Tab-separated table of C-alpha atoms and ligand atoms in Angstrom:
chain	number	residue	atom	x	y	z
A	1	MET	CA	147.540	58.612	106.003
A	2	SER	CA	144.682	57.205	107.931
A	3	PHE	CA	141.389	56.774	106.173
A	4	PRO	CA	139.300	58.876	105.768
A	5	ALA	CA	141.142	62.239	105.525
A	6	ARG	CA	137.920	64.167	105.512
A	7	ARG	CA	135.736	63.403	108.476
A	8	LEU	CA	132.608	65.464	108.093
A	9	ARG	CA	131.651	64.654	111.662
A	10	ARG	CA	134.420	67.035	112.900
A	11	LEU	CA	132.171	70.000	112.194
A	12	ARG	CA	129.228	68.383	113.942
A	13	THR	CA	130.867	67.879	117.317
A	14	SER	CA	128.970	70.524	119.311
A	15	GLU	CA	125.940	72.749	119.085
A	16	LYS	CA	128.179	75.833	118.738
A	17	MET	CA	130.245	74.229	115.981
A	18	ARG	CA	127.092	73.233	114.118
A	19	GLU	CA	125.802	76.778	114.502
A	20	LEU	CA	129.043	78.157	113.072
A	21	VAL	CA	128.899	76.066	109.903
A	22	ARG	CA	125.169	76.335	109.357
A	23	GLN	CA	124.455	76.993	105.673
A	24	SER	CA	120.917	78.300	105.627
A	25	ARG	CA	118.749	80.073	108.096
A	26	LEU	CA	115.081	80.756	108.449
A	27	SER	CA	113.536	83.610	110.374
A	28	ALA	CA	110.087	84.991	110.999
A	29	SER	CA	110.925	87.743	108.514
A	30	ASP	CA	110.905	85.139	105.712
A	31	LEU	CA	107.275	84.258	106.331
A	32	ILE	CA	103.993	85.386	104.809
A	33	CYS	CA	100.908	84.513	106.832
A	34	PRO	CA	97.684	83.666	104.955
A	35	VAL	CA	94.586	85.357	106.413
A	36	PHE	CA	91.032	84.326	105.518
A	37	VAL	CA	88.249	86.888	105.846
A	38	ARG	CA	84.643	85.899	105.438
A	39	GLU	CA	81.751	88.208	104.663
A	40	ASP	CA	78.755	86.527	106.280
A	41	ILE	CA	80.079	85.786	109.772
A	42	LYS	CA	80.320	87.798	112.955
A	43	VAL	CA	82.535	85.516	115.032
A	44	GLU	CA	85.705	83.742	114.005
A	45	ALA	CA	85.657	80.057	113.107
A	46	ASP	CA	88.291	77.362	112.752
A	47	ALA	CA	88.774	76.035	109.202
A	48	GLU	CA	87.757	72.425	109.665
A	49	SER	CA	90.037	71.018	106.981
A	50	MET	CA	92.986	73.108	108.193
A	51	SER	CA	92.734	72.943	111.964
A	52	GLY	CA	94.409	75.863	113.674
A	53	THR	CA	93.668	78.199	110.750
A	54	LYS	CA	91.066	80.856	111.464
A	55	ILE	CA	88.306	82.163	109.242
A	56	LEU	CA	87.761	85.736	110.391
A	57	PRO	CA	84.980	88.288	110.193
A	58	LEU	CA	85.894	91.897	109.423
A	59	GLU	CA	85.182	92.827	113.026
A	60	GLY	CA	88.304	92.263	115.078
A	61	LEU	CA	90.454	91.524	112.045
A	62	CYS	CA	93.071	94.006	113.170
A	63	ASP	CA	93.579	92.130	116.465
A	64	GLU	CA	94.722	89.150	114.455
A	65	ILE	CA	97.016	91.322	112.326
A	66	GLU	CA	98.477	92.752	115.541
A	67	THR	CA	99.244	89.215	116.744
A	68	ILE	CA	100.901	88.324	113.423
A	69	SER	CA	102.905	91.536	113.433
A	70	GLY	CA	103.955	90.996	117.055
A	71	LEU	CA	105.490	87.661	116.039
A	72	GLY	CA	107.843	89.436	113.649
A	73	ILE	CA	106.053	88.307	110.490
A	74	PRO	CA	106.296	91.120	107.908
A	75	ALA	CA	103.516	90.165	105.486
A	76	ILE	CA	100.041	88.719	105.213
A	77	MET	CA	98.235	87.187	102.237
A	78	LEU	CA	94.507	87.936	102.231
A	79	PHE	CA	91.883	85.530	100.893
A	80	GLY	CA	88.212	86.494	100.812
A	81	ILE	CA	85.107	84.374	101.182
A	82	PRO	CA	82.205	86.444	99.822
A	83	SER	CA	78.541	85.936	100.647
A	84	LYS	CA	77.519	85.966	96.967
A	85	LYS	CA	78.874	84.245	93.872
A	86	ASP	CA	77.871	84.869	90.242
A	87	ASP	CA	78.996	84.049	86.695
A	88	THR	CA	81.535	86.836	86.432
A	89	GLY	CA	82.707	87.080	90.042
A	90	THR	CA	81.479	90.630	90.579
A	91	SER	CA	81.953	90.375	94.365
A	92	ALA	CA	85.714	90.065	93.756
A	93	TYR	CA	85.986	93.744	92.833
A	94	GLY	CA	84.280	96.912	93.955
A	95	ASN	CA	84.002	97.254	97.726
A	96	GLY	CA	84.033	93.543	98.556
A	97	ILE	CA	85.208	91.729	101.639
A	98	VAL	CA	88.894	91.803	100.680
A	99	GLN	CA	88.858	95.498	99.749
A	100	GLN	CA	87.260	96.321	103.117
A	101	ALA	CA	89.829	94.188	104.914
A	102	ILE	CA	92.685	95.882	103.048
A	103	SER	CA	91.537	99.398	103.886
A	104	GLN	CA	90.923	98.515	107.516
A	105	ILE	CA	94.392	97.001	107.887
A	106	LYS	CA	96.074	99.769	105.929
A	107	SER	CA	94.516	102.501	108.027
A	108	ASN	CA	95.561	100.755	111.256
A	109	PHE	CA	99.018	99.519	110.300
A	110	GLY	CA	100.230	101.778	107.486
A	111	ASP	CA	103.650	100.557	106.445
A	112	LYS	CA	104.050	98.266	109.469
A	113	MET	CA	102.584	95.292	107.625
A	114	VAL	CA	102.998	94.291	103.982
A	115	ILE	CA	99.474	93.632	102.759
A	116	MET	CA	99.313	91.096	99.966
A	117	ALA	CA	96.028	89.960	98.459
A	118	ASP	CA	95.124	86.975	96.324
A	119	VAL	CA	93.802	87.939	92.881
A	120	CYS	CA	91.613	85.165	91.551
A	121	LEU	CA	88.023	84.347	90.723
A	122	CYS	CA	87.342	80.884	92.107
A	123	GLN	CA	85.852	81.984	95.446
A	124	TYR	CA	83.623	84.437	93.592
A	125	THR	CA	82.300	82.537	90.576
A	126	THR	CA	79.437	80.046	90.631
A	127	SER	CA	81.614	77.766	88.465
A	128	GLY	CA	84.345	77.730	91.119
A	129	HIS	CA	86.880	78.254	88.337
A	130	CYS	CA	89.742	80.745	88.475
A	131	GLY	CA	88.585	82.457	85.280
A	132	ILE	CA	85.363	83.235	83.441
A	133	ALA	CA	83.574	80.128	82.174
A	134	ARG	CA	82.108	80.083	78.645
A	135	GLY	CA	80.216	76.835	78.510
A	136	LYS	CA	82.723	74.289	79.772
A	137	LYS	CA	85.749	76.366	78.761
A	138	ILE	CA	87.635	78.973	80.748
A	139	ASP	CA	88.047	82.103	78.634
A	140	ASN	CA	91.600	83.370	79.121
A	141	ASP	CA	91.348	86.886	77.685
A	142	GLU	CA	87.941	87.711	79.193
A	143	SER	CA	89.334	86.585	82.542
A	144	LEU	CA	92.307	88.947	82.193
A	145	LYS	CA	89.966	91.948	82.133
A	146	ILE	CA	88.354	90.895	85.412
A	147	LEU	CA	91.664	90.022	87.075
A	148	ALA	CA	92.917	93.506	86.169
A	149	LYS	CA	89.785	95.012	87.741
A	150	ILE	CA	90.269	93.015	90.932
A	151	ALA	CA	93.922	94.055	91.210
A	152	THR	CA	92.995	97.702	90.657
A	153	SER	CA	90.291	97.522	93.318
A	154	HIS	CA	92.813	96.066	95.775
A	155	ALA	CA	95.262	98.825	94.921
A	156	ASP	CA	92.577	101.476	95.376
A	157	ALA	CA	91.900	100.021	98.836
A	158	GLY	CA	95.579	100.276	99.809
A	159	VAL	CA	97.149	96.883	99.088
A	160	ASP	CA	100.940	96.714	98.814
A	161	THR	CA	101.245	93.616	96.632
A	162	VAL	CA	98.724	91.827	94.439
A	163	SER	CA	99.148	88.112	94.005
A	164	PRO	CA	97.412	86.659	90.949
A	165	SER	CA	96.773	82.920	91.307
A	166	ALA	CA	94.421	82.279	88.376
A	167	MET	CA	97.090	80.901	86.010
A	168	MET	CA	95.702	82.801	83.007
A	169	ASP	CA	98.270	83.516	80.290
A	170	GLY	CA	99.291	87.157	80.334
A	171	GLN	CA	97.840	87.892	83.770
A	172	VAL	CA	100.917	89.748	85.005
A	173	ALA	CA	101.038	92.031	81.941
A	174	ALA	CA	97.293	92.735	82.122
A	175	ILE	CA	97.514	93.582	85.817
A	176	ARG	CA	100.690	95.657	85.441
A	177	ASP	CA	99.060	97.712	82.660
A	178	ALA	CA	95.913	98.305	84.677
A	179	LEU	CA	97.822	99.243	87.829
A	180	ASP	CA	100.043	101.667	85.963
A	181	GLU	CA	97.105	103.245	84.157
A	182	GLY	CA	95.407	103.709	87.516
A	183	GLY	CA	98.485	105.472	88.898
A	184	HIS	CA	99.481	102.498	91.052
A	185	THR	CA	103.017	102.261	89.741
A	186	ASP	CA	104.418	101.347	93.177
A	187	ILE	CA	102.123	98.395	93.784
A	188	SER	CA	104.095	95.186	93.307
A	189	ILE	CA	103.019	91.886	91.803
A	190	MET	CA	103.869	88.514	93.304
A	191	SER	CA	102.535	86.048	90.771
A	192	HIS	CA	101.691	82.423	91.480
A	193	SER	CA	103.925	81.890	88.460
A	194	ALA	CA	104.207	78.131	88.456
A	195	LYS	CA	101.074	77.004	90.197
A	196	HIS	CA	100.610	73.321	89.635
A	197	ARG	CA	97.480	71.276	89.184
A	198	SER	CA	97.834	69.797	92.621
A	199	ASN	CA	95.921	67.566	94.978
A	200	PHE	CA	97.515	69.428	97.858
A	201	TYR	CA	94.921	72.234	97.540
A	202	ALA	CA	91.981	70.156	98.762
A	203	PRO	CA	91.828	71.487	102.351
A	204	PHE	CA	91.967	75.098	101.100
A	205	ARG	CA	89.094	74.491	98.701
A	206	ASP	CA	86.970	73.278	101.583
A	207	ALA	CA	87.931	76.241	103.735
A	208	ALA	CA	87.533	78.870	100.992
A	209	GLU	CA	84.599	77.164	99.252
A	210	CYS	CA	86.192	77.406	95.836
A	211	ALA	CA	86.178	73.888	94.399
A	212	PRO	CA	85.406	73.779	90.655
A	213	GLN	CA	81.774	72.852	90.036
A	214	PHE	CA	82.568	71.066	86.783
A	215	GLY	CA	85.764	69.616	85.362
A	216	ASP	CA	89.088	70.490	86.963
A	217	ARG	CA	91.880	73.061	86.688
A	218	LYS	CA	93.999	71.050	84.248
A	219	THR	CA	93.497	73.470	81.341
A	220	TYR	CA	95.200	76.299	83.218
A	221	GLN	CA	97.379	74.994	86.058
A	222	VAL	CA	100.797	73.476	85.274
A	223	PRO	CA	101.041	69.663	85.108
A	224	TYR	CA	103.205	68.479	87.998
A	225	THR	CA	105.206	66.284	85.610
A	226	ASN	CA	106.669	69.249	83.661
A	227	ALA	CA	109.627	71.106	85.126
A	228	ARG	CA	110.613	73.002	81.961
A	229	GLU	CA	107.045	74.171	81.468
A	230	ALA	CA	107.083	75.540	85.022
A	231	MET	CA	110.209	77.539	84.162
A	232	LEU	CA	108.522	78.921	81.015
A	233	GLU	CA	105.669	80.135	83.219
A	234	ALA	CA	108.083	81.930	85.551
A	235	GLU	CA	110.052	83.345	82.623
A	236	ALA	CA	106.869	84.707	81.047
A	237	ASP	CA	106.043	86.465	84.311
A	238	VAL	CA	109.526	87.941	84.569
A	239	ASN	CA	109.190	89.220	81.004
A	240	GLU	CA	105.823	90.740	81.886
A	241	GLY	CA	107.423	92.689	84.724
A	242	VAL	CA	106.588	90.565	87.739
A	243	ASP	CA	108.295	91.596	90.985
A	244	ILE	CA	108.325	88.227	92.758
A	245	VAL	CA	107.846	84.779	91.205
A	246	MET	CA	106.274	81.977	93.170
A	247	ILE	CA	106.455	78.208	92.996
A	248	LYS	CA	103.415	76.406	94.385
A	249	PRO	CA	103.087	73.950	96.144
A	250	ALA	CA	106.474	73.888	97.891
A	251	LEU	CA	107.475	70.631	99.532
A	252	ALA	CA	106.913	68.303	96.565
A	253	TYR	CA	108.371	70.970	94.218
A	254	LEU	CA	111.742	71.767	95.808
A	255	ASP	CA	113.529	71.042	92.524
A	256	LEU	CA	111.551	73.831	90.876
A	257	ILE	CA	112.274	76.275	93.695
A	258	ALA	CA	115.990	75.548	93.314
A	259	GLU	CA	115.836	75.884	89.537
A	260	ALA	CA	113.889	79.156	89.696
A	261	ARG	CA	116.452	80.496	92.193
A	262	ARG	CA	119.260	79.668	89.740
A	263	ARG	CA	117.520	81.079	86.668
A	264	PHE	CA	115.917	84.305	87.846
A	265	ASP	CA	117.237	87.277	89.757
A	266	VAL	CA	113.866	88.402	91.126
A	267	PRO	CA	112.925	87.125	94.596
A	268	VAL	CA	111.502	83.600	94.624
A	269	ALA	CA	108.580	82.805	96.907
A	270	ALA	CA	107.346	79.333	97.762
A	271	TYR	CA	103.782	78.590	98.803
A	272	SER	CA	103.592	75.712	101.230
A	273	VAL	CA	99.941	74.918	100.612
A	274	SER	CA	97.048	73.636	102.674
A	275	GLY	CA	97.657	69.940	101.973
A	276	GLU	CA	101.239	70.196	103.183
A	277	TYR	CA	99.944	71.735	106.392
A	278	ALA	CA	97.068	69.314	106.821
A	279	LEU	CA	99.278	66.232	106.430
A	280	VAL	CA	101.525	67.352	109.276
A	281	LYS	CA	98.588	68.384	111.439
A	282	ALA	CA	96.802	65.080	110.938
A	283	ALA	CA	99.891	62.956	111.564
A	284	ALA	CA	100.757	64.980	114.663
A	285	LYS	CA	97.242	64.573	115.973
A	286	LEU	CA	97.609	60.822	115.648
A	287	GLY	CA	100.899	61.010	117.502
A	288	TYR	CA	102.926	59.769	114.527
A	289	VAL	CA	105.137	62.867	114.204
A	290	ASP	CA	106.250	65.832	116.299
A	291	GLU	CA	104.477	68.858	114.799
A	292	GLN	CA	107.079	71.442	115.746
A	293	ALA	CA	110.028	69.368	114.576
A	294	MET	CA	108.291	68.561	111.288
A	295	THR	CA	107.399	72.203	110.700
A	296	GLU	CA	110.986	73.296	111.321
A	297	GLU	CA	112.380	70.691	108.956
A	298	ILE	CA	109.897	71.358	106.171
A	299	LEU	CA	110.347	75.134	106.263
A	300	ALA	CA	114.148	74.777	106.514
A	301	SER	CA	114.093	72.524	103.436
A	302	ILE	CA	112.072	75.030	101.435
A	303	LYS	CA	114.507	77.772	102.447
A	304	ARG	CA	117.534	75.608	101.648
A	305	ALA	CA	116.107	74.884	98.205
A	306	GLY	CA	116.270	78.614	97.493
A	307	ALA	CA	113.036	80.285	98.545
A	308	ASP	CA	113.495	83.865	99.707
A	309	MET	CA	110.091	83.853	101.373
A	310	ILE	CA	107.494	81.254	102.276
A	311	VAL	CA	103.723	81.529	102.394
A	312	THR	CA	102.723	79.025	105.084
A	313	TYR	CA	99.826	78.237	107.396
A	314	PHE	CA	102.508	77.449	109.991
A	315	ALA	CA	103.670	81.090	109.926
A	316	LYS	CA	102.306	82.007	113.350
A	317	SER	CA	103.363	78.859	115.154
A	318	ALA	CA	106.731	78.698	113.384
A	319	ALA	CA	107.567	82.349	114.076
A	320	GLY	CA	107.744	81.414	117.741
A	321	PHE	CA	110.342	78.682	117.452
A	322	ILE	CA	112.354	78.927	114.229
A	323	GLN	CA	115.901	80.268	114.350
B	1	PBG	C1	92.666	79.697	94.124
B	1	PBG	C2	93.670	79.257	95.072
B	1	PBG	C3	93.876	77.961	95.513
B	1	PBG	C4	94.894	78.038	96.448
B	1	PBG	C5	95.299	79.352	96.550
B	1	PBG	N1	94.530	80.107	95.682
B	1	PBG	C6	93.157	76.726	95.203
B	1	PBG	C7	93.141	76.193	93.845
B	1	PBG	O1	93.827	76.623	92.929
B	1	PBG	O2	92.349	75.264	93.672
B	1	PBG	C8	95.417	76.888	97.216
B	1	PBG	C9	96.179	77.238	98.411
B	1	PBG	C10	96.355	76.133	99.362
B	1	PBG	O3	96.001	74.968	99.112
B	1	PBG	O4	96.870	76.428	100.434
B	1	PBG	N2	93.127	80.377	93.062
């Protein structure tokens, strides 16, 4: 027998052969497109730290949703930038910028677009923290009450899925209870289950103006050194009735995406965050990498690791070329 018996190159001989043996596939229908809406502007702006990402006013918002929908992307994730912040984040609930955006999109698109909305406090609090600050501490259980109010206000406006990202213990249970009590039993929850204390969020914090004004997020976000702790976070959410778990960020956390896929039978989402996007954008701008090729490879890797869906700032551009 000649050596080697198994030549893996046999199945790589042509494009068609490679297509035939392909083991994972990405399509536009796997993508969730983040959408930023800002209260105090009348014309759209480019997010400086995340070039190519728009910050939109309410006016004309539906044109952008039409574009996203036309690309075959089934879902959006709304983030609001309010004109006022206060201690308890009151502009996050009631008829705020996100609630207005939700009802506008819902009345124009109905079931043709899955509307997801971020449920958090950091854009809305003067502290810039994801929960209510008491002195220098973030009060978990007080924060739960507000997060539940925000989720209910989104549901009242017509959201399909609420996506808590505050990393407060018990946030899924608190939100599920409030939604059910409000008659919103069909509104799903996609929790940022294992959201890590990451440096990859920096461009988003610039764009959404939500950087913490004192301290950091280490008392609530998961340390990026702790894989088992990340799984406990996801397990807690599953036990609290979450519909979709999420691992965030994505590219430096592929091991956790794969592990969550193995452990849980709910869909697993991955959030490829602003820093992942900005690194590719910056390197491409300098001519060091090919943006399209890098995007394809990164998203394919996240899918291969086990993500059922990916929140990515590349959603619109990628929808045009992925296969
Ligand atoms: C706030 C929030 C952040 C992101 C999503 N929601 C920032 C943070 O936790 O500091 C980051 C997303 C990104 O970087 O793309 N709760």
